[in-house]
Coordinates of C-alpha atoms and ligand atoms in Angstrom, one line a residue:
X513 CA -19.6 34.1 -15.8
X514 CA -19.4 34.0 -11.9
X515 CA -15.9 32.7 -10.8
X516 CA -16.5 28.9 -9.8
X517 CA -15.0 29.0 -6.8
X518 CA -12.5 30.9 -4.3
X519 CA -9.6 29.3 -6.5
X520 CA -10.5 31.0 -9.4
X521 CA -11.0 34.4 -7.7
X522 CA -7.6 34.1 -6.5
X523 CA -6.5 33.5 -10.4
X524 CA -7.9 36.9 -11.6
X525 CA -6.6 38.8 -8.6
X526 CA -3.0 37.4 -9.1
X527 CA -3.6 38.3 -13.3
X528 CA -5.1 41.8 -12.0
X529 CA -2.1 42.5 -9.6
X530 CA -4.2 42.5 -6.2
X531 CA -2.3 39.6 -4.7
X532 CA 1.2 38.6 -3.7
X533 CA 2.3 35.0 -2.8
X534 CA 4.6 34.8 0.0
X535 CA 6.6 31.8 -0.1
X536 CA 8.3 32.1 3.2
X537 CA 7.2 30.1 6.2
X538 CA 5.1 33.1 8.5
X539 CA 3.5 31.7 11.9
X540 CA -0.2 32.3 11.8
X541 CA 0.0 33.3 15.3
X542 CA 0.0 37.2 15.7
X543 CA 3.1 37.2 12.7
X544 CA 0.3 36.9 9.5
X545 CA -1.1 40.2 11.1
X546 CA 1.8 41.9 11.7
X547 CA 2.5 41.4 8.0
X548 CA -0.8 41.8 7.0
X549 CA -0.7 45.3 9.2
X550 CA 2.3 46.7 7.4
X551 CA 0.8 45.4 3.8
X552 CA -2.1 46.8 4.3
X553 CA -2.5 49.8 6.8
X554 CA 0.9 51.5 5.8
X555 CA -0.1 51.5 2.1
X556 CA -4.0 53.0 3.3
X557 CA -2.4 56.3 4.6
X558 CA -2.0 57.1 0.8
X559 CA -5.7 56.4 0.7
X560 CA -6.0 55.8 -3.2
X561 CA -3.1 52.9 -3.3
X562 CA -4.1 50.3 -0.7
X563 CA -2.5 47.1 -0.4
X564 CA -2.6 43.2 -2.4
X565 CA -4.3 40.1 -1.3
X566 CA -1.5 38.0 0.6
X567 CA -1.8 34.3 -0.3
X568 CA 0.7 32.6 2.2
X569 CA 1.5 29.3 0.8
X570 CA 3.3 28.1 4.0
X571 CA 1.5 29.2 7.4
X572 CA 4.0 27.7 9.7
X573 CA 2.4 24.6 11.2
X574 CA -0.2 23.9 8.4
X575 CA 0.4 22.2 5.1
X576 CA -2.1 24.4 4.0
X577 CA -2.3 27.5 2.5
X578 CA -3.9 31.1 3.9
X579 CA -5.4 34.0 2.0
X580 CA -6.1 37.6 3.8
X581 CA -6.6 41.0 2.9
X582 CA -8.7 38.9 -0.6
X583 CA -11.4 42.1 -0.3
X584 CA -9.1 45.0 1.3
X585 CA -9.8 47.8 -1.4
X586 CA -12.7 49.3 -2.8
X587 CA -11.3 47.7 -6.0
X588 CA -11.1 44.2 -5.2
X589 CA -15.0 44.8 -4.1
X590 CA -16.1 45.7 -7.4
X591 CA -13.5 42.4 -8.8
X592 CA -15.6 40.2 -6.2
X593 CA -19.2 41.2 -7.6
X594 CA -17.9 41.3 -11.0
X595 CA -18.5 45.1 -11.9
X596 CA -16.4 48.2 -12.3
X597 CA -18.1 50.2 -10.1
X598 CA -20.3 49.0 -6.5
X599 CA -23.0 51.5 -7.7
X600 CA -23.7 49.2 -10.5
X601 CA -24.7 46.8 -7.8
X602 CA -26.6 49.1 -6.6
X603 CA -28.1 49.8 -9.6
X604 CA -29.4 46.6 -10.0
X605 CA -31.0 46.2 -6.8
X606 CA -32.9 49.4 -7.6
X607 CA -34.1 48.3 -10.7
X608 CA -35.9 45.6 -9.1
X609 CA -37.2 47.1 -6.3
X610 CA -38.6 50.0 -8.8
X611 CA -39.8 48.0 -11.1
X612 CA -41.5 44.8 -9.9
X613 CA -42.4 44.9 -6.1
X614 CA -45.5 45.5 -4.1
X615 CA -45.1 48.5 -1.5
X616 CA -43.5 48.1 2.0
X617 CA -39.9 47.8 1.8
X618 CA -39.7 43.7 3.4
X619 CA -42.4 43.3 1.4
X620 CA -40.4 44.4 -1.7
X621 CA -37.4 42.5 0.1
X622 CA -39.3 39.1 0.5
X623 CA -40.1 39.4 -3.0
X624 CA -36.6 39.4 -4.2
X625 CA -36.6 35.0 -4.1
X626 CA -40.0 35.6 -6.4
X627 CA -38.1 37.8 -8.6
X628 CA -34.7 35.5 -8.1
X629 CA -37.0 32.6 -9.4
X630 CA -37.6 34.4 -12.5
X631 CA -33.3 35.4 -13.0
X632 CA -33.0 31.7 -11.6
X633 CA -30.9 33.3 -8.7
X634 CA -32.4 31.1 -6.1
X635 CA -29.6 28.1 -4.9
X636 CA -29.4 24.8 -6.4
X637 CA -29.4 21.5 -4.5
X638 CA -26.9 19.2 -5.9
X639 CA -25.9 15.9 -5.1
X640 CA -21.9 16.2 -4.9
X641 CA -19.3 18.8 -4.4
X642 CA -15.7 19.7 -4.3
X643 CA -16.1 20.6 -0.8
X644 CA -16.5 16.8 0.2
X645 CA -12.7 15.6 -1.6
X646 CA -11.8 15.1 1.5
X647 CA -13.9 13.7 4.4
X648 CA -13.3 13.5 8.4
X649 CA -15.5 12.1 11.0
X650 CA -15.2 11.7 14.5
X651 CA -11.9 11.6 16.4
X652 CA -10.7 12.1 12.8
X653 CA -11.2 16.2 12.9
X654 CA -8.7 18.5 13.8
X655 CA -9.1 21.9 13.5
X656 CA -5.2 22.5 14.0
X657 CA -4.5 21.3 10.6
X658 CA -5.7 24.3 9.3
X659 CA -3.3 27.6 9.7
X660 CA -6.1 29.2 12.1
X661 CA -5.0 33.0 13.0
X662 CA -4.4 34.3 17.2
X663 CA -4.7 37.8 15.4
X664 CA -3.5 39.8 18.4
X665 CA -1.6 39.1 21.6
X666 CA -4.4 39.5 24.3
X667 CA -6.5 37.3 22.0
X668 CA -8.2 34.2 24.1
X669 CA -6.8 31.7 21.1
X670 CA -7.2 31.2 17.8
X671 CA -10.4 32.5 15.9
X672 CA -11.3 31.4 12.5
X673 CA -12.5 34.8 11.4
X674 CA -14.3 34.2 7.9
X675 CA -17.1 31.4 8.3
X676 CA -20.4 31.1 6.9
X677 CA -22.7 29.8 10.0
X678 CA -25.4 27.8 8.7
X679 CA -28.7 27.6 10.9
X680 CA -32.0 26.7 9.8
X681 CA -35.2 29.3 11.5
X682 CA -36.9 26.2 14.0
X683 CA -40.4 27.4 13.1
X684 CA -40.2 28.0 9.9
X685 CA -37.3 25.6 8.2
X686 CA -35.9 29.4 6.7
X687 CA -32.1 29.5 6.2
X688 CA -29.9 31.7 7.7
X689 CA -26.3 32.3 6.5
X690 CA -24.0 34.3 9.7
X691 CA -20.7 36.0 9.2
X692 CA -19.8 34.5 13.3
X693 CA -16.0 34.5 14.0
X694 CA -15.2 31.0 16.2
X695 CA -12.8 30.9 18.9
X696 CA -11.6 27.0 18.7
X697 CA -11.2 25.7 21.6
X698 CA -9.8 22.2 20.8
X699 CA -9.9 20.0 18.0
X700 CA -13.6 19.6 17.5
X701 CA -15.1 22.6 19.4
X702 CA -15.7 26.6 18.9
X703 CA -17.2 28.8 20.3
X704 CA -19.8 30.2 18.4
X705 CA -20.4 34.2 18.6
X706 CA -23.6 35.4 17.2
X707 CA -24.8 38.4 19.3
X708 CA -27.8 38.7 20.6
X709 CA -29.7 40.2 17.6
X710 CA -28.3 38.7 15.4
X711 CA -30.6 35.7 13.0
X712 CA -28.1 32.7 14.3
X713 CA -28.6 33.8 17.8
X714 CA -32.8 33.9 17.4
X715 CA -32.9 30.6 16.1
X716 CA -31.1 29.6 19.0
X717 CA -33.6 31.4 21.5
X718 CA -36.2 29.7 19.6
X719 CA -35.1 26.8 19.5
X720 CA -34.3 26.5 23.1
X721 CA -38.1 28.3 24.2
X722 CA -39.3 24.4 23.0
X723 CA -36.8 22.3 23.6
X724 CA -34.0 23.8 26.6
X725 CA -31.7 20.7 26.9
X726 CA -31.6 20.1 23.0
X727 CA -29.5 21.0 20.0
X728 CA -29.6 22.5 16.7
X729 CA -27.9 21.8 13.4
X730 CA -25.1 24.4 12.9
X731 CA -22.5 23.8 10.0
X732 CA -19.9 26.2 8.6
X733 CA -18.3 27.1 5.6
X734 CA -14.9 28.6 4.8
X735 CA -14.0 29.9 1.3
X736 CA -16.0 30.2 -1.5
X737 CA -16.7 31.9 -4.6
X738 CA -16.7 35.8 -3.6
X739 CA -20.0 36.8 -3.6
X740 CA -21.1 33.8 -1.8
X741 CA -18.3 34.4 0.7
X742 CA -19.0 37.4 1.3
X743 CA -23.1 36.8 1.7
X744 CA -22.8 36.6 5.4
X745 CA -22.6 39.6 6.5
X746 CA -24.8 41.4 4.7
X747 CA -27.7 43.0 6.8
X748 CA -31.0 41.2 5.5
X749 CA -33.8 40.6 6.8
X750 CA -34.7 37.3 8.6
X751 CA -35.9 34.8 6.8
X752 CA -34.6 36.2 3.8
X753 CA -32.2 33.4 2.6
X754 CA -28.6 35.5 1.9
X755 CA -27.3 31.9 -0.5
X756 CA -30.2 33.8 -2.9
X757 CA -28.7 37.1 -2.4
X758 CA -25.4 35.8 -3.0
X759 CA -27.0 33.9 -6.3
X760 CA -28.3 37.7 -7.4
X761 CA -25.3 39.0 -6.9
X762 CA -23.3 36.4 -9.4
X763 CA -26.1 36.4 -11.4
X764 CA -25.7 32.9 -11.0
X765 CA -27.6 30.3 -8.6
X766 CA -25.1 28.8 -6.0
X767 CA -25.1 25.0 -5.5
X768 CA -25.7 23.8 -2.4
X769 CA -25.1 20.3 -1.2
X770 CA -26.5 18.1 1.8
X771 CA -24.3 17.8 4.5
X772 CA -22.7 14.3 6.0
X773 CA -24.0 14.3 9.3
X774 CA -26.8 16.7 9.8
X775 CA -29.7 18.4 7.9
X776 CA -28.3 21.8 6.3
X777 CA -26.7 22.2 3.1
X778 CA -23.5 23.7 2.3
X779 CA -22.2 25.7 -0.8
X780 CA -20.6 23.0 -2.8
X781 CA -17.7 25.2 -3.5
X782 CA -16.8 25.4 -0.5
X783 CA -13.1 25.0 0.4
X784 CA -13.5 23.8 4.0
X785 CA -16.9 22.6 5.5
X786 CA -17.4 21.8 9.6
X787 CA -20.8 20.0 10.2
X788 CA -22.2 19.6 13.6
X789 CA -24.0 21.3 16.6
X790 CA -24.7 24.0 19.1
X791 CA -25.7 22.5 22.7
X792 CA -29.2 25.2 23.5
X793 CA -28.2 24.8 27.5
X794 CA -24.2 25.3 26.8
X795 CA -22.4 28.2 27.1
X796 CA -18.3 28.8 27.4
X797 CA -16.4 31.9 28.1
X798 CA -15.8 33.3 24.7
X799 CA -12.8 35.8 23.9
X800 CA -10.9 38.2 24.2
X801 CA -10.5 39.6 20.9
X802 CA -8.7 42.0 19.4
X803 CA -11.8 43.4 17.2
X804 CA -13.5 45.6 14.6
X805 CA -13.2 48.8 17.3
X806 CA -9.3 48.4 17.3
X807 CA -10.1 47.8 21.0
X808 CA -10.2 43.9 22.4
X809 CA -13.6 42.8 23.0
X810 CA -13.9 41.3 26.7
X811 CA -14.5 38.0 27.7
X812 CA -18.1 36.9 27.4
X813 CA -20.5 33.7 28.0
X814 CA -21.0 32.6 23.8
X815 CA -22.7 29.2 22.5
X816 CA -20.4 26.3 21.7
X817 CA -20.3 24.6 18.6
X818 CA -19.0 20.7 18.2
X819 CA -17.9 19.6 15.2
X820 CA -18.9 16.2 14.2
X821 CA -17.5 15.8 10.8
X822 CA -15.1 17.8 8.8
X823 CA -15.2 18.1 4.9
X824 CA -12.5 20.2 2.3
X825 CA -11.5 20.2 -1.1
X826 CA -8.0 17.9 -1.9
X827 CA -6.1 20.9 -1.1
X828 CA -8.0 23.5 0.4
X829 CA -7.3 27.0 0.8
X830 CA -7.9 28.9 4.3
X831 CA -9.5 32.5 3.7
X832 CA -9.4 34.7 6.9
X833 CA -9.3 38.4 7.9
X834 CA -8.0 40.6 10.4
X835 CA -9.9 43.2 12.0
X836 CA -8.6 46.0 14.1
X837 CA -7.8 49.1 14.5
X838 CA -9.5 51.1 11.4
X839 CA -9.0 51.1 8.4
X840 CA -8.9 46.9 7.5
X841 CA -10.1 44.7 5.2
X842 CA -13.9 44.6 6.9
X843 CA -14.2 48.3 6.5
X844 CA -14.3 47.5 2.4
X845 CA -16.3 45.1 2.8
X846 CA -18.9 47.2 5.0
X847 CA -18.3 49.9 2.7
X848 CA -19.3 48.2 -0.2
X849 CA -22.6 47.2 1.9
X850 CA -23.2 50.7 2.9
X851 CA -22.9 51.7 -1.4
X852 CA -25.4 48.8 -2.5
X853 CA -27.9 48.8 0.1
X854 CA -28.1 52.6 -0.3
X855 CA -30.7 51.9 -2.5
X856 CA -33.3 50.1 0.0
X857 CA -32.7 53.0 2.7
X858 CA -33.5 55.1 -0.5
X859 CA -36.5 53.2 -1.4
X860 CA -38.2 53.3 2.0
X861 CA -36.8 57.1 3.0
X862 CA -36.6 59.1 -0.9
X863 CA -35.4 62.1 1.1
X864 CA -32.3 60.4 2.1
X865 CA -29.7 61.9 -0.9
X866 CA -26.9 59.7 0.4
X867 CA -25.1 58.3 4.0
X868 CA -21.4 58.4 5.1
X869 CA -20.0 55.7 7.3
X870 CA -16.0 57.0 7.7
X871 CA -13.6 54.2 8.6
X872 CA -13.2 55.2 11.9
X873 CA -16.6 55.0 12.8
X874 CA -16.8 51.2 12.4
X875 CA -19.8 50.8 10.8
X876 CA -21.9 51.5 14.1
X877 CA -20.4 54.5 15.8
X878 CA -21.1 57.4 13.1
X879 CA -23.4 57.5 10.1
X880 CA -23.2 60.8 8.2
X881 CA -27.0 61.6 6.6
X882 CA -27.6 64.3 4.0
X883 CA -31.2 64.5 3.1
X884 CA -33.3 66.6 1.5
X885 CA -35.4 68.6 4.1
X886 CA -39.2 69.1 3.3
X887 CA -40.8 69.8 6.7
X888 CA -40.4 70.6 10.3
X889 CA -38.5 67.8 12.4
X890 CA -37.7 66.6 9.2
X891 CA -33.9 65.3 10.8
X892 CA -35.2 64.3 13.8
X893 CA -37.7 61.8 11.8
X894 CA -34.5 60.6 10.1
X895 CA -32.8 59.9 13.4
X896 CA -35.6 57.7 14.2
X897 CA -36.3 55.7 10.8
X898 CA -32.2 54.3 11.0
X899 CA -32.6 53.4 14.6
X900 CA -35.5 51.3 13.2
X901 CA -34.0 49.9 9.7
X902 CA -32.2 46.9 10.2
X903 CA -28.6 46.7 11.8
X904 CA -28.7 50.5 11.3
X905 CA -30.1 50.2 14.6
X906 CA -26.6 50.4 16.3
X907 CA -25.9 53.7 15.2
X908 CA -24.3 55.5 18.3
X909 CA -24.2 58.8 16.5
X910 CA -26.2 60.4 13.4
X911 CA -25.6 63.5 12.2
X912 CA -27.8 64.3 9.6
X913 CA -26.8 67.6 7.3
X914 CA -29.1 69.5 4.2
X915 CA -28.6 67.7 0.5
X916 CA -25.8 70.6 -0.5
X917 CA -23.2 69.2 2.2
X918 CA -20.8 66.4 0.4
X919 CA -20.8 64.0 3.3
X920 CA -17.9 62.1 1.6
X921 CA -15.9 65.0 2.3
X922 CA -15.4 65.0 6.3
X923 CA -13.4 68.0 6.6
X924 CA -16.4 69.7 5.4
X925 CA -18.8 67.7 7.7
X926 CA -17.2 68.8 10.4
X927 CA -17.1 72.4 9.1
X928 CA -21.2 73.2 8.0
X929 CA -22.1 70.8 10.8
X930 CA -20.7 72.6 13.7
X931 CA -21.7 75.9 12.4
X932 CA -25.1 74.7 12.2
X933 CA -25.7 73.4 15.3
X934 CA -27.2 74.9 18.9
X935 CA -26.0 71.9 20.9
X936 CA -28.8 72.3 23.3
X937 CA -31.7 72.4 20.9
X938 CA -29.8 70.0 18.3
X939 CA -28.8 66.9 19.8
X940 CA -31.6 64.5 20.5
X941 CA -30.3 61.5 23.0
X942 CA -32.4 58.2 22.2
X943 CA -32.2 54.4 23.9
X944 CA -31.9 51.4 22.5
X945 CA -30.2 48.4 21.4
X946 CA -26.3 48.7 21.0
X947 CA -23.6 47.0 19.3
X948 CA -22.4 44.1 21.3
X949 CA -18.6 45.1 20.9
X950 CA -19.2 48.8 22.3
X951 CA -17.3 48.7 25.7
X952 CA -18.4 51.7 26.6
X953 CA -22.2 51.7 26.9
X954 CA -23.9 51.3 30.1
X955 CA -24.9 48.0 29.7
X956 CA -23.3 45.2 27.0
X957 CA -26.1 45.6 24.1
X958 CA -28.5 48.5 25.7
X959 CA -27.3 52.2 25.8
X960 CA -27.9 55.8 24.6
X961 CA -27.8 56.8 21.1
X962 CA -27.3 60.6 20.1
X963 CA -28.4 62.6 16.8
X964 CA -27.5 65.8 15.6
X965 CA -29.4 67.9 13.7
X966 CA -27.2 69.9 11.5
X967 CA -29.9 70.9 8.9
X968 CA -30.3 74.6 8.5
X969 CA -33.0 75.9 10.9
X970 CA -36.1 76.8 9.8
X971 CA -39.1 79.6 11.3
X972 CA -41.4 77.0 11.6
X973 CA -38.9 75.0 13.7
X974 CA -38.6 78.1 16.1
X975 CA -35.8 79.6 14.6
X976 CA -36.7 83.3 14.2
X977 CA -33.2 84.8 13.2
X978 CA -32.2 85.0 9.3
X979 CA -29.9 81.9 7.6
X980 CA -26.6 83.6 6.2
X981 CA -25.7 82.2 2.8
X982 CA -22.6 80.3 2.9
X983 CA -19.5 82.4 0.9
X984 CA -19.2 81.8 -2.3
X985 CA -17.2 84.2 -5.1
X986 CA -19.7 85.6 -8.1
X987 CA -18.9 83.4 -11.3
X988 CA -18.5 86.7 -13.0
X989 CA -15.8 87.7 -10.9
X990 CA -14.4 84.5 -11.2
X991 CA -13.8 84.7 -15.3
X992 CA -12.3 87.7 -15.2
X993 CA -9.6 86.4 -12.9
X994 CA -9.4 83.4 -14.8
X995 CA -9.0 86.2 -17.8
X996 CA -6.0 88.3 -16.2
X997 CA -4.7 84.8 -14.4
X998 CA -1.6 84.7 -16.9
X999 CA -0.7 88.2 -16.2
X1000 CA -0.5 88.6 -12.9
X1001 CA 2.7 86.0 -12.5
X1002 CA 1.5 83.6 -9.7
Ligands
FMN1263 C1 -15.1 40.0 9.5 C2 -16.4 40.1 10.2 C3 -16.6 39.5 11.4 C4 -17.8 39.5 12.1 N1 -17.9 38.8 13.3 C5 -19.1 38.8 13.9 C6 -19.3 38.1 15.1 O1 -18.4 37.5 15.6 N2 -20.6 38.1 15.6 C7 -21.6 38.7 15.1 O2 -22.7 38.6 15.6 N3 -21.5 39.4 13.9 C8 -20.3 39.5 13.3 N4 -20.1 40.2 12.1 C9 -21.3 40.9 11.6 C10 -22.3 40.0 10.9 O3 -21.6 39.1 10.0 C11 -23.4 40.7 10.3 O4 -24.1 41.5 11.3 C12 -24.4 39.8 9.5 O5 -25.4 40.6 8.9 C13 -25.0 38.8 10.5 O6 -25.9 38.0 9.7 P1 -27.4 37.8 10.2 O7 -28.1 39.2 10.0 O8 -28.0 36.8 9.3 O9 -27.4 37.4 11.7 C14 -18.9 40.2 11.5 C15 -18.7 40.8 10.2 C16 -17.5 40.8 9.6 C17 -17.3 41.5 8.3
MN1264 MN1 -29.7 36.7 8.1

């Protein structure tokens, strides 16, 4: 059974362990990240032990309460799509891609609602939910009732962190479901930060080709059941509705309602629901943030988002994150993306055995590639398929290794990488579109990529001198020491 709702999540991490109340009054401005920090980060240097949800049942200024760190392990992951281990997610997906799909790999993609039809995954409109106990209009909204975190002290304000930005595609009426953080402004008004390639921010631009001095529909949801929560960041393609994704992965259909006041729908578990609208000719100075790089993101010109109505459950719970420096909750969360959508970067490149992203690469800066190697420029082609596939596209640096390397294992990486590599004939330098928080490439969103080619070389790639085999002891050898091992004392 999926949980129901955030609330019931909460239940089985508190039975499991994974989440500790804090009854004490804690200001959600910079002091629930401080706390959060030492919870969470301190505990991650032991790697294996990582620390609890925190449910803070008084955020000093809010009479209600604020959950963070809900997804911080690899653990609580698994908890939030209901399986032991992510690869059984995985799993999953590849048994329908393999079994059911036409070829391409959007096409196979875009099949998934046909297929979701058949599992009745696709979302379910529903006349009423829990999300709409409580409804404000007008002057009547106030964002400051909620506990809304200034995570860090250059931050521009507060930023509600975990929202589900609701868009609809102008042309053709698609969904789109955005993991956006908000800088609020005042009461009714955020600023809305969807980067430039990202689906919220092309139905913006389309929007505004046809109509430059209009508005579109925007409304947001905070807290829900896990998998639905957590739907909005996943990399999808457009048009590919992530509510149904988030219905495949509770293997149940989640219920949407109609919104108050404007034309989208809302999950009807939702704890906390802002209806409204983006102005297409507005823009506001948006940030700084203290972000995913562990560096603050600078100030830039963002959409603006009004809120004209305000909806929650009776008594609604907040759910947030903190990012910064590496490791923090978002790296579990993208490392759980990076495990089930292995699968699809699998589908469309079989040579790719499996892909690394260590925590202080966040997400974009390093992706480790072992693959199987059939042909000349074989590593080089891989370069170039992931700065094609998706958001893979940000990747500043690939190194792709043979199949025998365990990329999981970065002390080796660095190892049979480096002693594979002529720099000069190795590293391939590529252009293209860059993460909007990298500070450090030439242009905000345009810069150089780089790939390294730390395959073993082959004749046919020009390299004429023999391979060495790498040092390993006979396993002949190795018995008979394991045979004498009790007499020789050590
Ligand atoms: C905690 C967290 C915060 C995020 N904040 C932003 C953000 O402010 N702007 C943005 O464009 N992407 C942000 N992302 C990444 C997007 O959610 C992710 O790229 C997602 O796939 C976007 O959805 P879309 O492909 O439908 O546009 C964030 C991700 C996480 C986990
Ligand atoms: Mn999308």
């Amino acid at each position: 059974m999926a949980y129901r709702d955030l609330r019931e999540f909460v239940k089985a991490l508190e039975k499991a362990g994974e989440l500790k109340r804090i009854k004490a009054e804690v200001d959600p401005v910079l002091e629930i990240t401080e706390v959060t920090q030492r919870v969470a980060r301190d505990s991650k240097r032991a790697e294996r032990s990582v620390g609890p949800a925190l449910f803070f049942e008084k955020p000093k200024g809010s009479r209600y309460p604020l959950l963070v760190n809900t997804f911080g392990s690899v653990k609580r992951m698994a908890m939030a799509f209901e399986v032991d281990e992510l690869d059984e997610v995985a799993a999953r997906i590849r048994g329908f891609l393999d079994t059911k799909s036409p070829q391409g790999l959007f096409d196979k993609i875009k099949m998934l609602p046909k297929l979701a039809e058949l599992g009745s995954f696709f979302p379910k409109s529903v006349k009423d939910g829990d999300c709409k106990q409580v409804i404000h209009r007008g002057s009547d909204v106030n964002l400051f009732d909620f506990p809304i975190l200034k995570c860090w002290p250059q931050d521009g304000g507060r930023f509600i962190t975990f929202p589900l930005v609701f868009t609809k595609n102008p042309e053709t009426g698609k969904r789109n479901v955005g993991m956006y953080r908000m800088q609020v402004y005042d009461e009714r008004t955020t600023g809305m930060h969807w980067q430039t390639q990202k689906h919220g921010a092309e139905h913006f631009r389309r929007a505004r080709e046809k109509n430059p001095e209009g508005r579109i529909p925007v409304s947001v949801a905070i807290g829900a059941d896990p998998a639905t929560a957590l739907a909005g960041m996943l990399p999808i393609p457009p048009d590919l509705d992530e509510m149904m994704f988030a219905g495949f992965l509770r293997k149940e259909p989640v219920e949407m309602v109609p919104c108050e006041t404007n034309e989208l729908e809302v999950p009807a578990n939702a704890e906390i629901v802002l209806e409204g609208y983006v102005n297409l000719s507005e823009m506001w100075t948006e940030g700084p943030f203290g972000d995913h790089t562990g560096f603050y993101s600078l100030e830039g010109e963002f959409p603006v988002f009004h809120v004209e109505c305000l909806t929650h459950k009776k008594d609604p719970i907040y759910l947030t994150t903190v990012v910064g420096p590496p490791p923090q909750e978002d790296f579990y969360m993208g490392h759980a993306v990076e495990r089930v959508f292995l699968p699809v970067m699998k589908m469309q490149y079989p040579e790719i055995v499996d892909v690394a992203m260590p925590a202080e690469g966040i997400f974009h800066n390093l992706m480790i590639v072992a693959i199987r190697k059939s042909y000349p420029g074989h590593a080089r082609k891989i370069m170039n398929a992931i700065w094609s596939l998706g958001q893979a596209m940000f990747t500043k640096v690939i190194v792709v290794v043979d199949h025998d390397v365990d990329i999981h294992n970065y002390s080796e990486v660095v190892w049979k990488a480096l002693c594979a590599v002529d720099p000069e004939r190795d590293v391939q330098f590529s252009f293209g579109p860059t993460d909007t928080l990298d500070h450090a490439s030439r242009l905000q969103d345009f810069g150089s990529k780089m790939g390294i080619d730390a395959t073993r070389k082959w004749a046919s790639e020009g390299f004429t001198r023999p391979w060495p085999d790498e040092i390993l002891m006979d396993e002949e050898t190795k018995s008979r020491v394991a045979g004498m091992w009790k007499s020789l004392g050590l």
